[in-house]
CSV table of C-alpha atoms and ligand atoms in Angstrom, one decimal:
chain,number,residue,atom,x,y,z
A,3,MET,CA,112.9,-56.1,127.9
A,4,ILE,CA,115.6,-57.1,125.4
A,5,ASN,CA,115.7,-56.1,121.8
A,6,VAL,CA,117.7,-58.7,119.8
A,7,ILE,CA,118.9,-57.1,116.6
A,8,GLY,CA,119.6,-59.6,113.7
A,9,LEU,CA,117.6,-62.8,113.6
A,10,GLY,CA,120.0,-65.0,111.8
A,11,TYR,CA,121.9,-68.2,112.8
A,12,ILE,CA,122.9,-66.8,116.2
A,13,GLY,CA,120.4,-64.0,116.9
A,14,LEU,CA,117.3,-66.1,116.4
A,15,PRO,CA,118.2,-69.0,118.7
A,16,THR,CA,119.5,-66.6,121.3
A,17,ALA,CA,116.3,-64.5,121.2
A,18,LEU,CA,114.2,-67.7,121.4
A,19,MET,CA,116.3,-69.1,124.3
A,20,MET,CA,115.9,-66.0,126.4
A,21,ALA,CA,112.2,-65.6,125.6
A,22,SER,CA,111.5,-69.2,126.6
A,23,HIS,CA,113.4,-68.7,129.9
A,24,GLY,CA,111.2,-65.8,131.2
A,25,VAL,CA,112.9,-62.8,129.6
A,26,GLU,CA,110.7,-60.4,127.6
A,27,VAL,CA,112.2,-60.3,124.1
A,28,ILE,CA,111.4,-58.5,120.9
A,29,GLY,CA,113.5,-59.6,117.8
A,30,THR,CA,114.3,-57.1,115.1
A,31,ASP,CA,115.6,-57.8,111.6
A,32,TYR,CA,115.6,-55.4,108.6
A,33,ASN,CA,114.7,-58.4,106.3
A,34,LYS,CA,110.9,-58.1,105.9
A,35,GLU,CA,110.5,-61.5,104.5
A,36,LEU,CA,112.3,-63.1,107.3
A,37,VAL,CA,110.2,-61.3,109.9
A,38,ALA,CA,107.0,-62.2,108.0
A,39,THR,CA,108.1,-65.9,108.0
A,40,LEU,CA,108.7,-65.8,111.7
A,41,ASN,CA,105.4,-64.1,112.3
A,42,GLU,CA,103.7,-66.8,110.3
A,43,GLY,CA,105.0,-69.2,112.9
A,44,LYS,CA,107.8,-70.8,110.9
A,45,THR,CA,111.5,-70.9,111.6
A,46,THR,CA,114.0,-69.8,108.9
A,47,PHE,CA,116.6,-72.6,109.0
A,48,LYS,CA,116.9,-76.1,110.2
A,49,GLU,CA,118.5,-77.0,113.5
A,50,ASP,CA,117.9,-79.8,116.0
A,51,GLY,CA,115.4,-78.6,118.6
A,52,LEU,CA,114.9,-75.2,117.0
A,53,ASP,CA,111.2,-75.6,116.2
A,54,GLU,CA,110.4,-76.7,119.7
A,55,LEU,CA,112.3,-73.8,121.1
A,56,PHE,CA,110.5,-71.5,118.7
A,57,ASN,CA,107.1,-72.7,119.8
A,58,ALA,CA,108.0,-72.3,123.5
A,59,ALA,CA,109.2,-68.7,122.8
A,60,VAL,CA,106.1,-67.8,120.9
A,61,LYS,CA,104.0,-69.2,123.7
A,62,ALA,CA,106.0,-67.0,126.1
A,63,GLY,CA,105.2,-64.0,124.1
A,64,ILE,CA,108.3,-63.2,121.9
A,65,LYS,CA,107.6,-60.7,119.1
A,66,PHE,CA,109.3,-60.2,115.7
A,67,THR,CA,109.4,-56.9,113.9
A,68,THR,CA,111.5,-54.8,111.5
A,69,GLU,CA,111.4,-51.8,113.9
A,70,TYR,CA,114.1,-51.1,116.6
A,71,GLN,CA,112.6,-50.9,120.1
A,72,LYS,CA,113.0,-48.3,122.8
A,73,THR,CA,114.4,-50.4,125.7
A,74,ASP,CA,117.3,-50.5,128.1
A,75,MET,CA,119.1,-53.6,126.7
A,76,TYR,CA,120.1,-54.6,123.1
A,77,ILE,CA,121.8,-57.6,121.8
A,78,VAL,CA,123.3,-57.0,118.3
A,79,SER,CA,123.8,-60.2,116.4
A,80,VAL,CA,124.5,-59.3,112.8
A,81,PRO,CA,127.0,-60.7,110.4
A,82,THR,CA,130.7,-59.6,110.3
A,83,PRO,CA,132.1,-60.5,107.0
A,84,TYR,CA,135.8,-59.9,106.2
A,85,ASN,CA,137.1,-57.9,103.3
A,86,LYS,CA,138.7,-60.5,100.9
A,87,PHE,CA,141.5,-58.1,100.0
A,88,SER,CA,142.5,-56.4,103.2
A,89,LYS,CA,141.6,-59.5,105.3
A,90,LYS,CA,140.2,-57.2,107.9
A,91,VAL,CA,136.8,-57.4,109.6
A,92,ASP,CA,134.1,-55.5,107.8
A,93,ALA,CA,132.1,-54.0,110.7
A,94,CYS,CA,129.5,-52.3,108.4
A,95,TYR,CA,126.5,-54.3,109.7
A,96,VAL,CA,127.4,-53.8,113.3
A,97,VAL,CA,127.9,-50.1,112.8
A,98,ALA,CA,124.6,-49.8,110.9
A,99,ALA,CA,122.8,-51.7,113.7
A,100,VAL,CA,124.3,-49.6,116.5
A,101,LYS,CA,123.5,-46.4,114.6
A,102,GLU,CA,119.8,-47.5,114.5
A,103,VAL,CA,119.9,-48.4,118.2
A,104,MET,CA,121.3,-44.9,119.0
A,105,LYS,CA,118.2,-43.4,117.3
A,106,VAL,CA,115.8,-45.0,119.7
A,107,CYS,CA,117.6,-46.0,122.9
A,108,PRO,CA,117.1,-44.1,126.2
A,109,LYS,CA,120.0,-43.0,128.4
A,110,GLY,CA,121.2,-45.7,130.6
A,111,ALA,CA,120.8,-48.5,127.9
A,112,THR,CA,123.2,-51.3,127.5
A,113,VAL,CA,124.3,-52.4,124.0
A,114,VAL,CA,125.7,-55.9,123.8
A,115,VAL,CA,127.5,-56.9,120.6
A,116,GLU,CA,127.4,-60.7,120.1
A,117,SER,CA,128.8,-60.6,116.5
A,118,THR,CA,132.3,-61.9,116.1
A,119,VAL,CA,134.7,-59.0,115.7
A,120,SER,CA,138.4,-58.6,115.6
A,121,PRO,CA,140.3,-57.3,118.7
A,122,GLY,CA,139.9,-53.5,118.7
A,123,THR,CA,136.7,-53.3,116.6
A,124,MET,CA,134.6,-52.1,119.5
A,125,ASP,CA,137.1,-49.3,120.1
A,126,LYS,CA,137.6,-48.4,116.5
A,127,PHE,CA,134.1,-48.7,115.1
A,128,VAL,CA,131.4,-49.0,117.8
A,129,ARG,CA,132.5,-46.4,120.4
A,130,PRO,CA,132.7,-43.6,117.8
A,131,VAL,CA,129.1,-44.3,116.7
A,132,VAL,CA,127.9,-44.0,120.3
A,133,GLU,CA,129.9,-40.8,121.0
A,134,ALA,CA,128.8,-39.3,117.7
A,135,ASN,CA,125.2,-39.4,119.0
A,136,GLY,CA,126.2,-37.3,122.0
A,137,PHE,CA,126.2,-40.1,124.5
A,138,VAL,CA,129.0,-40.6,127.1
A,139,ILE,CA,130.0,-44.3,127.2
A,140,GLY,CA,129.9,-45.6,130.8
A,141,LYS,CA,127.4,-42.9,131.8
A,142,ASP,CA,124.7,-42.7,129.2
A,143,ILE,CA,125.4,-45.9,127.3
A,144,ASN,CA,127.1,-49.1,128.4
A,145,LEU,CA,129.0,-51.2,125.9
A,146,VAL,CA,129.4,-55.0,126.2
A,147,HIS,CA,130.9,-57.6,123.9
A,148,ALA,CA,129.5,-61.1,124.5
A,149,PRO,CA,130.7,-63.4,121.7
A,150,GLU,CA,128.8,-66.7,121.1
A,151,ARG,CA,130.4,-70.1,120.7
A,152,ILE,CA,127.6,-72.4,119.5
A,153,ILE,CA,128.3,-74.8,116.7
A,154,PRO,CA,125.9,-75.2,113.8
A,155,GLY,CA,124.3,-78.6,114.0
A,156,ASN,CA,124.2,-78.6,117.8
A,157,MET,CA,123.2,-75.0,118.5
A,158,VAL,CA,120.3,-75.5,120.9
A,159,TYR,CA,122.3,-77.9,123.1
A,160,GLU,CA,125.4,-75.8,123.1
A,161,LEU,CA,123.5,-72.6,123.9
A,162,LEU,CA,122.3,-74.3,127.0
A,163,HIS,CA,125.6,-75.9,128.0
A,164,ASN,CA,128.6,-74.0,126.7
A,165,ASN,CA,130.7,-71.7,128.9
A,166,ARG,CA,130.5,-68.1,127.8
A,167,THR,CA,132.5,-64.9,127.9
A,168,ILE,CA,131.2,-61.4,128.6
A,169,GLY,CA,133.5,-58.4,128.1
A,170,ALA,CA,132.5,-55.1,129.6
A,171,ASP,CA,134.2,-51.8,130.5
A,172,ASP,CA,132.5,-51.9,133.9
A,173,LYS,CA,132.4,-55.2,135.8
A,174,ALA,CA,129.0,-54.3,137.4
A,175,ILE,CA,127.5,-54.0,133.9
A,176,GLY,CA,129.1,-57.3,132.9
A,177,GLU,CA,127.5,-58.9,135.9
A,178,LYS,CA,124.1,-57.4,135.0
A,179,VAL,CA,124.3,-58.8,131.5
A,180,LYS,CA,125.5,-62.1,132.9
A,181,LYS,CA,122.2,-62.5,134.7
A,182,TYR,CA,120.3,-62.4,131.4
A,183,TYR,CA,122.5,-65.1,129.9
A,184,ALA,CA,122.4,-67.1,133.1
A,185,SER,CA,118.6,-67.3,132.7
A,186,PHE,CA,119.3,-70.2,130.3
A,187,CYS,CA,123.0,-70.9,130.1
A,188,GLN,CA,124.1,-73.7,132.4
A,189,GLY,CA,127.8,-73.3,131.6
A,190,GLU,CA,130.3,-71.0,133.4
A,191,ILE,CA,130.1,-67.3,132.4
A,192,VAL,CA,133.3,-65.4,132.7
A,193,VAL,CA,133.2,-61.6,133.0
A,194,THR,CA,136.3,-59.8,131.6
A,195,ASP,CA,137.1,-56.7,129.6
A,196,ILE,CA,135.9,-56.0,126.0
A,197,ARG,CA,139.3,-56.4,124.3
A,198,THR,CA,140.0,-59.7,126.0
A,199,ALA,CA,136.5,-61.0,125.0
A,200,GLU,CA,137.1,-59.9,121.4
A,201,MET,CA,140.4,-61.7,121.3
A,202,THR,CA,139.3,-65.0,122.9
A,203,LYS,CA,136.6,-65.6,120.3
A,204,VAL,CA,139.0,-65.1,117.4
A,205,VAL,CA,141.7,-67.1,119.0
A,206,GLU,CA,139.4,-70.1,119.6
A,207,ASN,CA,138.5,-70.3,116.0
A,208,THR,CA,142.1,-69.7,115.0
A,209,PHE,CA,143.2,-72.6,117.2
A,210,ARG,CA,140.9,-74.9,115.2
A,211,ALA,CA,141.8,-73.5,111.8
A,212,VAL,CA,145.6,-74.0,112.5
A,213,ASN,CA,145.0,-77.5,113.7
A,214,ILE,CA,142.8,-78.5,110.7
A,215,ALA,CA,145.5,-77.0,108.4
A,216,PHE,CA,148.0,-79.3,110.2
A,217,ALA,CA,145.9,-82.3,109.4
A,218,ASN,CA,145.4,-81.2,105.8
A,219,GLU,CA,149.2,-80.8,105.4
A,220,LEU,CA,149.8,-84.2,106.8
A,221,ALA,CA,147.3,-85.6,104.3
A,222,ARG,CA,149.3,-84.0,101.5
A,223,ILE,CA,152.6,-85.3,102.8
A,224,CYS,CA,151.2,-88.8,103.2
A,225,ARG,CA,149.7,-88.7,99.7
A,226,HIS,CA,153.0,-87.7,98.3
A,227,ASP,CA,154.7,-90.8,99.6
A,228,ASN,CA,151.7,-93.1,99.7
A,229,MET,CA,151.2,-93.4,103.4
A,230,ASP,CA,147.9,-93.8,105.2
A,231,VAL,CA,147.3,-90.5,106.9
A,232,TYR,CA,144.2,-91.8,108.8
A,233,GLU,CA,146.1,-94.7,110.3
A,234,ILE,CA,149.0,-92.4,111.3
A,235,ILE,CA,146.7,-89.9,113.0
A,236,LYS,CA,144.8,-92.7,114.8
A,237,ILE,CA,148.1,-94.0,116.2
A,238,CYS,CA,149.5,-90.6,117.1
A,239,ASN,CA,146.2,-89.7,118.9
A,240,MET,CA,146.8,-92.7,121.2
A,241,HIS,CA,149.7,-90.6,122.7
A,242,PRO,CA,148.4,-89.0,125.9
A,243,ARG,CA,149.2,-85.4,124.8
A,244,VAL,CA,148.4,-85.6,121.0
A,245,ASN,CA,145.1,-84.8,119.5
A,246,ILE,CA,145.2,-84.3,115.8
A,247,LEU,CA,142.1,-83.2,113.9
A,248,GLN,CA,140.9,-84.8,110.6
A,249,PRO,CA,141.9,-83.8,107.1
A,250,GLY,CA,139.1,-82.9,104.8
A,251,PRO,CA,138.2,-81.3,101.5
A,252,GLY,CA,138.7,-77.8,102.9
A,253,VAL,CA,137.2,-75.5,105.6
A,254,GLY,CA,133.9,-73.8,105.2
A,255,GLY,CA,131.3,-72.0,107.3
A,256,HIS,CA,131.3,-68.5,108.5
A,257,CYS,CA,133.7,-68.8,111.4
A,258,ILE,CA,136.8,-71.0,111.1
A,259,SER,CA,137.4,-70.0,107.5
A,260,VAL,CA,136.9,-66.3,108.2
A,261,ASP,CA,137.8,-65.2,111.8
A,262,PRO,CA,141.5,-66.1,111.7
A,263,TRP,CA,142.0,-63.8,108.7
A,264,PHE,CA,141.1,-60.9,111.1
A,265,LEU,CA,144.4,-61.6,112.9
A,266,VAL,CA,146.4,-61.8,109.7
A,267,GLY,CA,144.8,-58.6,108.5
A,268,ASP,CA,145.6,-56.7,111.7
A,269,TYR,CA,149.1,-58.3,112.4
A,270,PRO,CA,150.5,-59.2,109.0
A,271,GLN,CA,154.1,-59.2,110.3
A,272,LEU,CA,153.3,-61.3,113.3
A,273,ALA,CA,150.6,-63.8,112.4
A,274,LYS,CA,152.8,-66.1,110.2
A,275,VAL,CA,151.6,-69.5,111.3
A,276,ILE,CA,148.0,-68.4,111.0
A,277,ASP,CA,148.6,-66.9,107.6
A,278,GLU,CA,150.2,-70.2,106.3
A,279,SER,CA,147.4,-72.3,107.9
A,280,MET,CA,144.7,-70.3,106.3
A,281,LYS,CA,146.4,-70.6,102.9
A,282,THR,CA,146.7,-74.3,103.4
A,283,ASN,CA,143.0,-74.7,104.2
A,284,ASP,CA,142.0,-72.4,101.3
A,285,SER,CA,144.0,-74.4,98.8
A,286,GLN,CA,142.6,-77.8,100.0
A,287,PRO,CA,139.7,-77.8,97.6
A,288,THR,CA,142.2,-77.3,94.7
A,289,PHE,CA,144.2,-80.2,96.1
A,290,VAL,CA,141.0,-82.3,96.0
A,291,LEU,CA,140.3,-81.1,92.5
A,292,ASN,CA,143.7,-82.3,91.3
A,293,ARG,CA,143.1,-85.6,93.1
A,294,ILE,CA,139.8,-85.9,91.2
A,295,TYR,CA,141.6,-85.5,87.8
A,296,GLU,CA,144.3,-88.0,88.9
A,297,ILE,CA,141.7,-90.6,89.8
A,298,MET,CA,139.6,-89.9,86.6
A,299,THR,CA,142.8,-90.6,84.6
A,300,GLU,CA,143.5,-93.8,86.5
A,301,ASN,CA,140.0,-95.0,85.8
A,302,ASN,CA,139.8,-93.8,82.2
A,303,ILE,CA,137.0,-91.4,83.0
A,304,THR,CA,137.5,-88.7,80.4
A,305,ASP,CA,134.3,-86.7,80.8
A,306,ASN,CA,133.6,-84.3,83.7
A,307,ARG,CA,129.9,-85.0,83.3
A,308,LYS,CA,130.4,-88.4,84.7
A,309,VAL,CA,131.7,-87.1,88.0
A,310,GLY,CA,129.5,-85.9,90.9
A,311,LEU,CA,130.2,-84.1,94.1
A,312,TYR,CA,128.1,-85.5,97.0
A,313,GLY,CA,127.4,-82.6,99.4
A,314,ILE,CA,127.3,-78.8,98.9
A,315,THR,CA,126.9,-77.5,102.5
A,316,TYR,CA,130.0,-76.6,104.5
A,317,LYS,CA,129.6,-79.6,106.9
A,318,GLU,CA,127.5,-82.5,107.7
A,319,ASN,CA,123.8,-82.4,108.5
A,320,VAL,CA,123.3,-78.6,108.2
A,321,ASP,CA,121.7,-76.6,105.4
A,322,ASP,CA,124.3,-73.8,105.6
A,323,PHE,CA,126.5,-73.6,102.5
A,324,ARG,CA,128.5,-70.4,103.2
A,325,GLU,CA,132.1,-70.6,102.1
A,326,SER,CA,131.7,-74.4,101.6
A,327,PRO,CA,134.6,-76.5,100.3
A,328,THR,CA,132.3,-77.7,97.4
A,329,LEU,CA,131.6,-74.1,96.3
A,330,GLN,CA,135.3,-73.3,96.6
A,331,LEU,CA,136.2,-76.4,94.5
A,332,LEU,CA,133.6,-75.4,91.8
A,333,GLU,CA,135.1,-71.9,91.8
A,334,ALA,CA,138.6,-73.3,91.3
A,335,GLN,CA,137.3,-75.5,88.5
A,336,GLU,CA,135.6,-72.5,86.8
A,337,ARG,CA,138.9,-70.6,86.9
A,338,HIS,CA,140.3,-73.4,84.7
A,339,LEU,CA,137.3,-73.0,82.4
A,340,ALA,CA,136.3,-76.6,83.1
A,341,ARG,CA,132.7,-77.8,82.7
A,342,PRO,CA,131.2,-77.8,86.2
A,343,LEU,CA,130.9,-81.1,88.0
A,344,LYS,CA,127.5,-82.5,89.0
A,345,CYS,CA,126.4,-81.9,92.5
A,346,TYR,CA,123.8,-83.1,95.0
A,347,ASP,CA,122.9,-82.2,98.6
A,348,PRO,CA,120.0,-83.7,100.5
A,349,PHE,CA,119.7,-80.5,102.7
A,350,LEU,CA,119.4,-78.0,99.8
A,351,LYS,CA,116.0,-77.9,98.1
A,352,GLN,CA,116.8,-74.8,96.1
A,353,ASP,CA,119.3,-74.6,93.2
A,354,ILE,CA,122.7,-73.2,94.5
A,355,VAL,CA,125.0,-74.3,91.7
A,356,LYS,CA,124.8,-75.4,88.1
A,357,ASN,CA,124.1,-79.1,87.4
A,358,GLN,CA,122.5,-79.6,90.8
A,359,PHE,CA,120.4,-82.7,91.5
A,360,HIS,CA,117.7,-83.0,94.2
A,361,ASP,CA,117.3,-86.7,94.2
A,362,LEU,CA,120.1,-89.1,95.3
A,363,ASP,CA,119.1,-91.9,92.9
A,364,GLU,CA,118.9,-89.6,89.9
A,365,PHE,CA,122.3,-88.1,90.8
A,366,LEU,CA,123.9,-91.5,91.2
A,367,ASN,CA,122.4,-92.9,88.0
A,368,ASP,CA,124.0,-90.0,86.1
A,369,VAL,CA,127.6,-90.3,87.3
A,370,ASP,CA,130.4,-93.0,87.3
A,371,MET,CA,132.5,-91.3,90.0
A,372,VAL,CA,131.3,-89.9,93.3
A,373,VAL,CA,133.4,-87.5,95.5
A,374,ILE,CA,132.2,-87.5,99.1
A,375,MET,CA,132.6,-83.8,100.0
A,376,VAL,CA,130.3,-83.8,103.0
A,377,LYS,CA,129.6,-86.7,105.5
A,378,HIS,CA,125.9,-86.3,105.8
A,379,ASP,CA,124.1,-89.1,107.6
A,380,GLU,CA,122.1,-89.9,104.4
A,381,ILE,CA,125.1,-91.2,102.5
A,382,LYS,CA,126.1,-93.5,105.4
A,383,GLN,CA,122.7,-95.2,105.1
A,384,ASN,CA,123.1,-95.7,101.3
A,385,TRP,CA,126.5,-97.3,100.7
A,386,ASP,CA,124.7,-100.1,98.7
A,387,LYS,CA,123.8,-97.5,96.0
A,388,LEU,CA,127.4,-96.6,95.6
A,389,LYS,CA,128.6,-100.1,94.7
A,390,GLY,CA,130.4,-100.2,91.4
A,391,LYS,CA,131.2,-96.5,91.4
A,392,VAL,CA,134.6,-95.0,91.5
A,393,ILE,CA,134.7,-93.2,94.9
A,394,LEU,CA,136.9,-90.5,96.3
A,395,ASP,CA,136.1,-90.3,100.0
A,396,CYS,CA,137.3,-87.0,101.4
A,397,HIS,CA,136.3,-88.0,105.0
A,398,ASN,CA,137.4,-91.6,105.3
A,399,ILE,CA,133.9,-92.8,106.1
A,400,CYS,CA,133.0,-95.2,103.2
A,401,PRO,CA,133.4,-98.9,104.1
A,402,LEU,CA,133.3,-100.1,100.4
A,403,GLU,CA,136.3,-101.8,98.8
A,404,GLY,CA,138.7,-99.9,96.5
A,405,VAL,CA,137.7,-96.4,97.7
A,406,TYR,CA,140.2,-93.6,97.0
A,407,HIS,CA,141.2,-91.0,99.6
A,408,ILE,CA,142.6,-87.5,99.5
B,4,SAJ,N1,136.8,-79.6,109.6
B,4,SAJ,C1,137.8,-80.3,109.1
B,4,SAJ,N2,138.5,-81.2,109.9
B,4,SAJ,C2,138.1,-81.3,111.3
B,4,SAJ,C3,137.1,-80.5,111.8
B,4,SAJ,C4,136.4,-79.7,110.9
B,4,SAJ,O1,138.2,-80.3,107.9
B,4,SAJ,O2,138.8,-82.1,112.0
B,4,SAJ,C5,136.0,-78.6,108.7
B,4,SAJ,C6,134.6,-78.9,108.6
B,4,SAJ,O3,134.3,-79.9,107.6
B,4,SAJ,C7,134.0,-77.5,108.2
B,4,SAJ,C8,134.9,-76.6,108.9
B,4,SAJ,O4,136.1,-77.3,109.2
B,4,SAJ,O5,134.1,-77.3,106.8
B,4,SAJ,C9,134.4,-76.0,110.2
B,4,SAJ,O6,133.6,-76.9,110.9
B,4,SAJ,P1,133.4,-77.0,112.5
B,4,SAJ,O7,132.3,-78.0,112.7
B,4,SAJ,O8,134.7,-77.4,113.1
B,4,SAJ,O9,133.1,-75.5,113.1
B,4,SAJ,P2,132.0,-74.4,112.7
B,4,SAJ,O10,132.6,-73.4,111.8
B,4,SAJ,O11,130.7,-75.1,112.4
B,4,SAJ,O12,131.8,-73.8,114.2
B,4,SAJ,C10,132.9,-73.1,114.8
B,4,SAJ,C11,133.0,-73.5,116.3
B,4,SAJ,N3,134.3,-73.1,116.8
B,4,SAJ,C12,135.2,-73.9,117.3
B,4,SAJ,O13,135.0,-75.1,117.4
B,4,SAJ,C13,136.4,-73.3,117.9
B,4,SAJ,C14,131.9,-73.0,117.1
B,4,SAJ,O14,132.2,-73.2,118.5
B,4,SAJ,C15,131.8,-71.5,117.0
B,4,SAJ,O15,130.7,-71.0,117.7
B,4,SAJ,C16,131.6,-71.2,115.5
B,4,SAJ,O16,132.6,-71.7,114.8
B,4,SAJ,C17,131.5,-69.7,115.4
B,4,SAJ,O17,130.4,-69.1,115.4
B,4,SAJ,O18,132.5,-69.0,115.4
């Protein structure tokens, strides 16, 4: 039996996937409401195929509880935020979860940490917790780090098809854990050591952050001299060895905008390109804000209340708004004591920000200028409704005439 600890964006789909592939699973989360919702037969966030997977897992007998279970295998999948000042990983949730596991687990148990951690976190924070409980690592308790790679918006598919990495002190334990993941994962599963597994995960997200920063910097250079960055990227990408990403209003989510800071925090004298890239991405919402004021002036729009941001989530077609560029932009605006812009997002039924609309038509009726912050499918089906508006398209998706770009 596997006890999955943390039933959030990663833990829940992982638990469901294993349960629906013949593994006996109990999911544990300290959030009583979340557990109650799951026990009522409802999922806690939207994701393609998640409801079907949930139903299959329930049928197969998955259980949800707030209690930690006595079993021989744990998968810890709790958040790892970063400290905004030190830029280092904050392992407090992982440590708290492992402490709880230590209270109930029998000798011989394997503890797999799935949460993204910076290189060295398992040594620095997790091993001491295990040892403090009188266990000898490798004899009484086995430690494994198996970072996930799934992308919000396509989680279920990617859980099934992505390659994975499993880091273990002992190769045989790594192989044992691999069998559980292989119950559903059709990709290749590489077994390595813990430190390497920690590093690969952070490096993958850093690769993407640096490359998005490059695209954002190109957008700024092109704006400065009135060149078309999209045309330039398109042509460059026809080169057989060039593949530039797309500029945008900033980088959000809980991975690419967070994980690379772990390397900057741990290696401040060495991680220079990464540091600059993260700063570039973090200042992109302010760049967009300046662009909004420029375009307002050009169009004689003098009142903030006539400008609306389309999209609050951190990317298209998901309901996750953590670290989203729209929230970053509103924060920058607040620092300038400006009246907050109007906002709308089809995926958010609850109020997240001030001046938030819940109906596209009402939102559009209320503004003269629309800033496309997120390329949700909904907007692509409603270009007609945007006719006559001043439009700043941060993703180069709008086919209408006279659209502004970043
Ligand atoms: N973005 C751009 N330009 C681009 C691509 C993305 O501005 O060309 C922006 C998006 O709008 C968004 C942000 O970057 O705000 C991140 O979006 P994303 O879709 O690229 O990535 P995430 O954060 O949703 O998921 C990532 C994935 N990592 C990589 O692609 C290396 C996923 O595989 C990881 O599992 C996930 O992070 C994670 O958990 O770490």
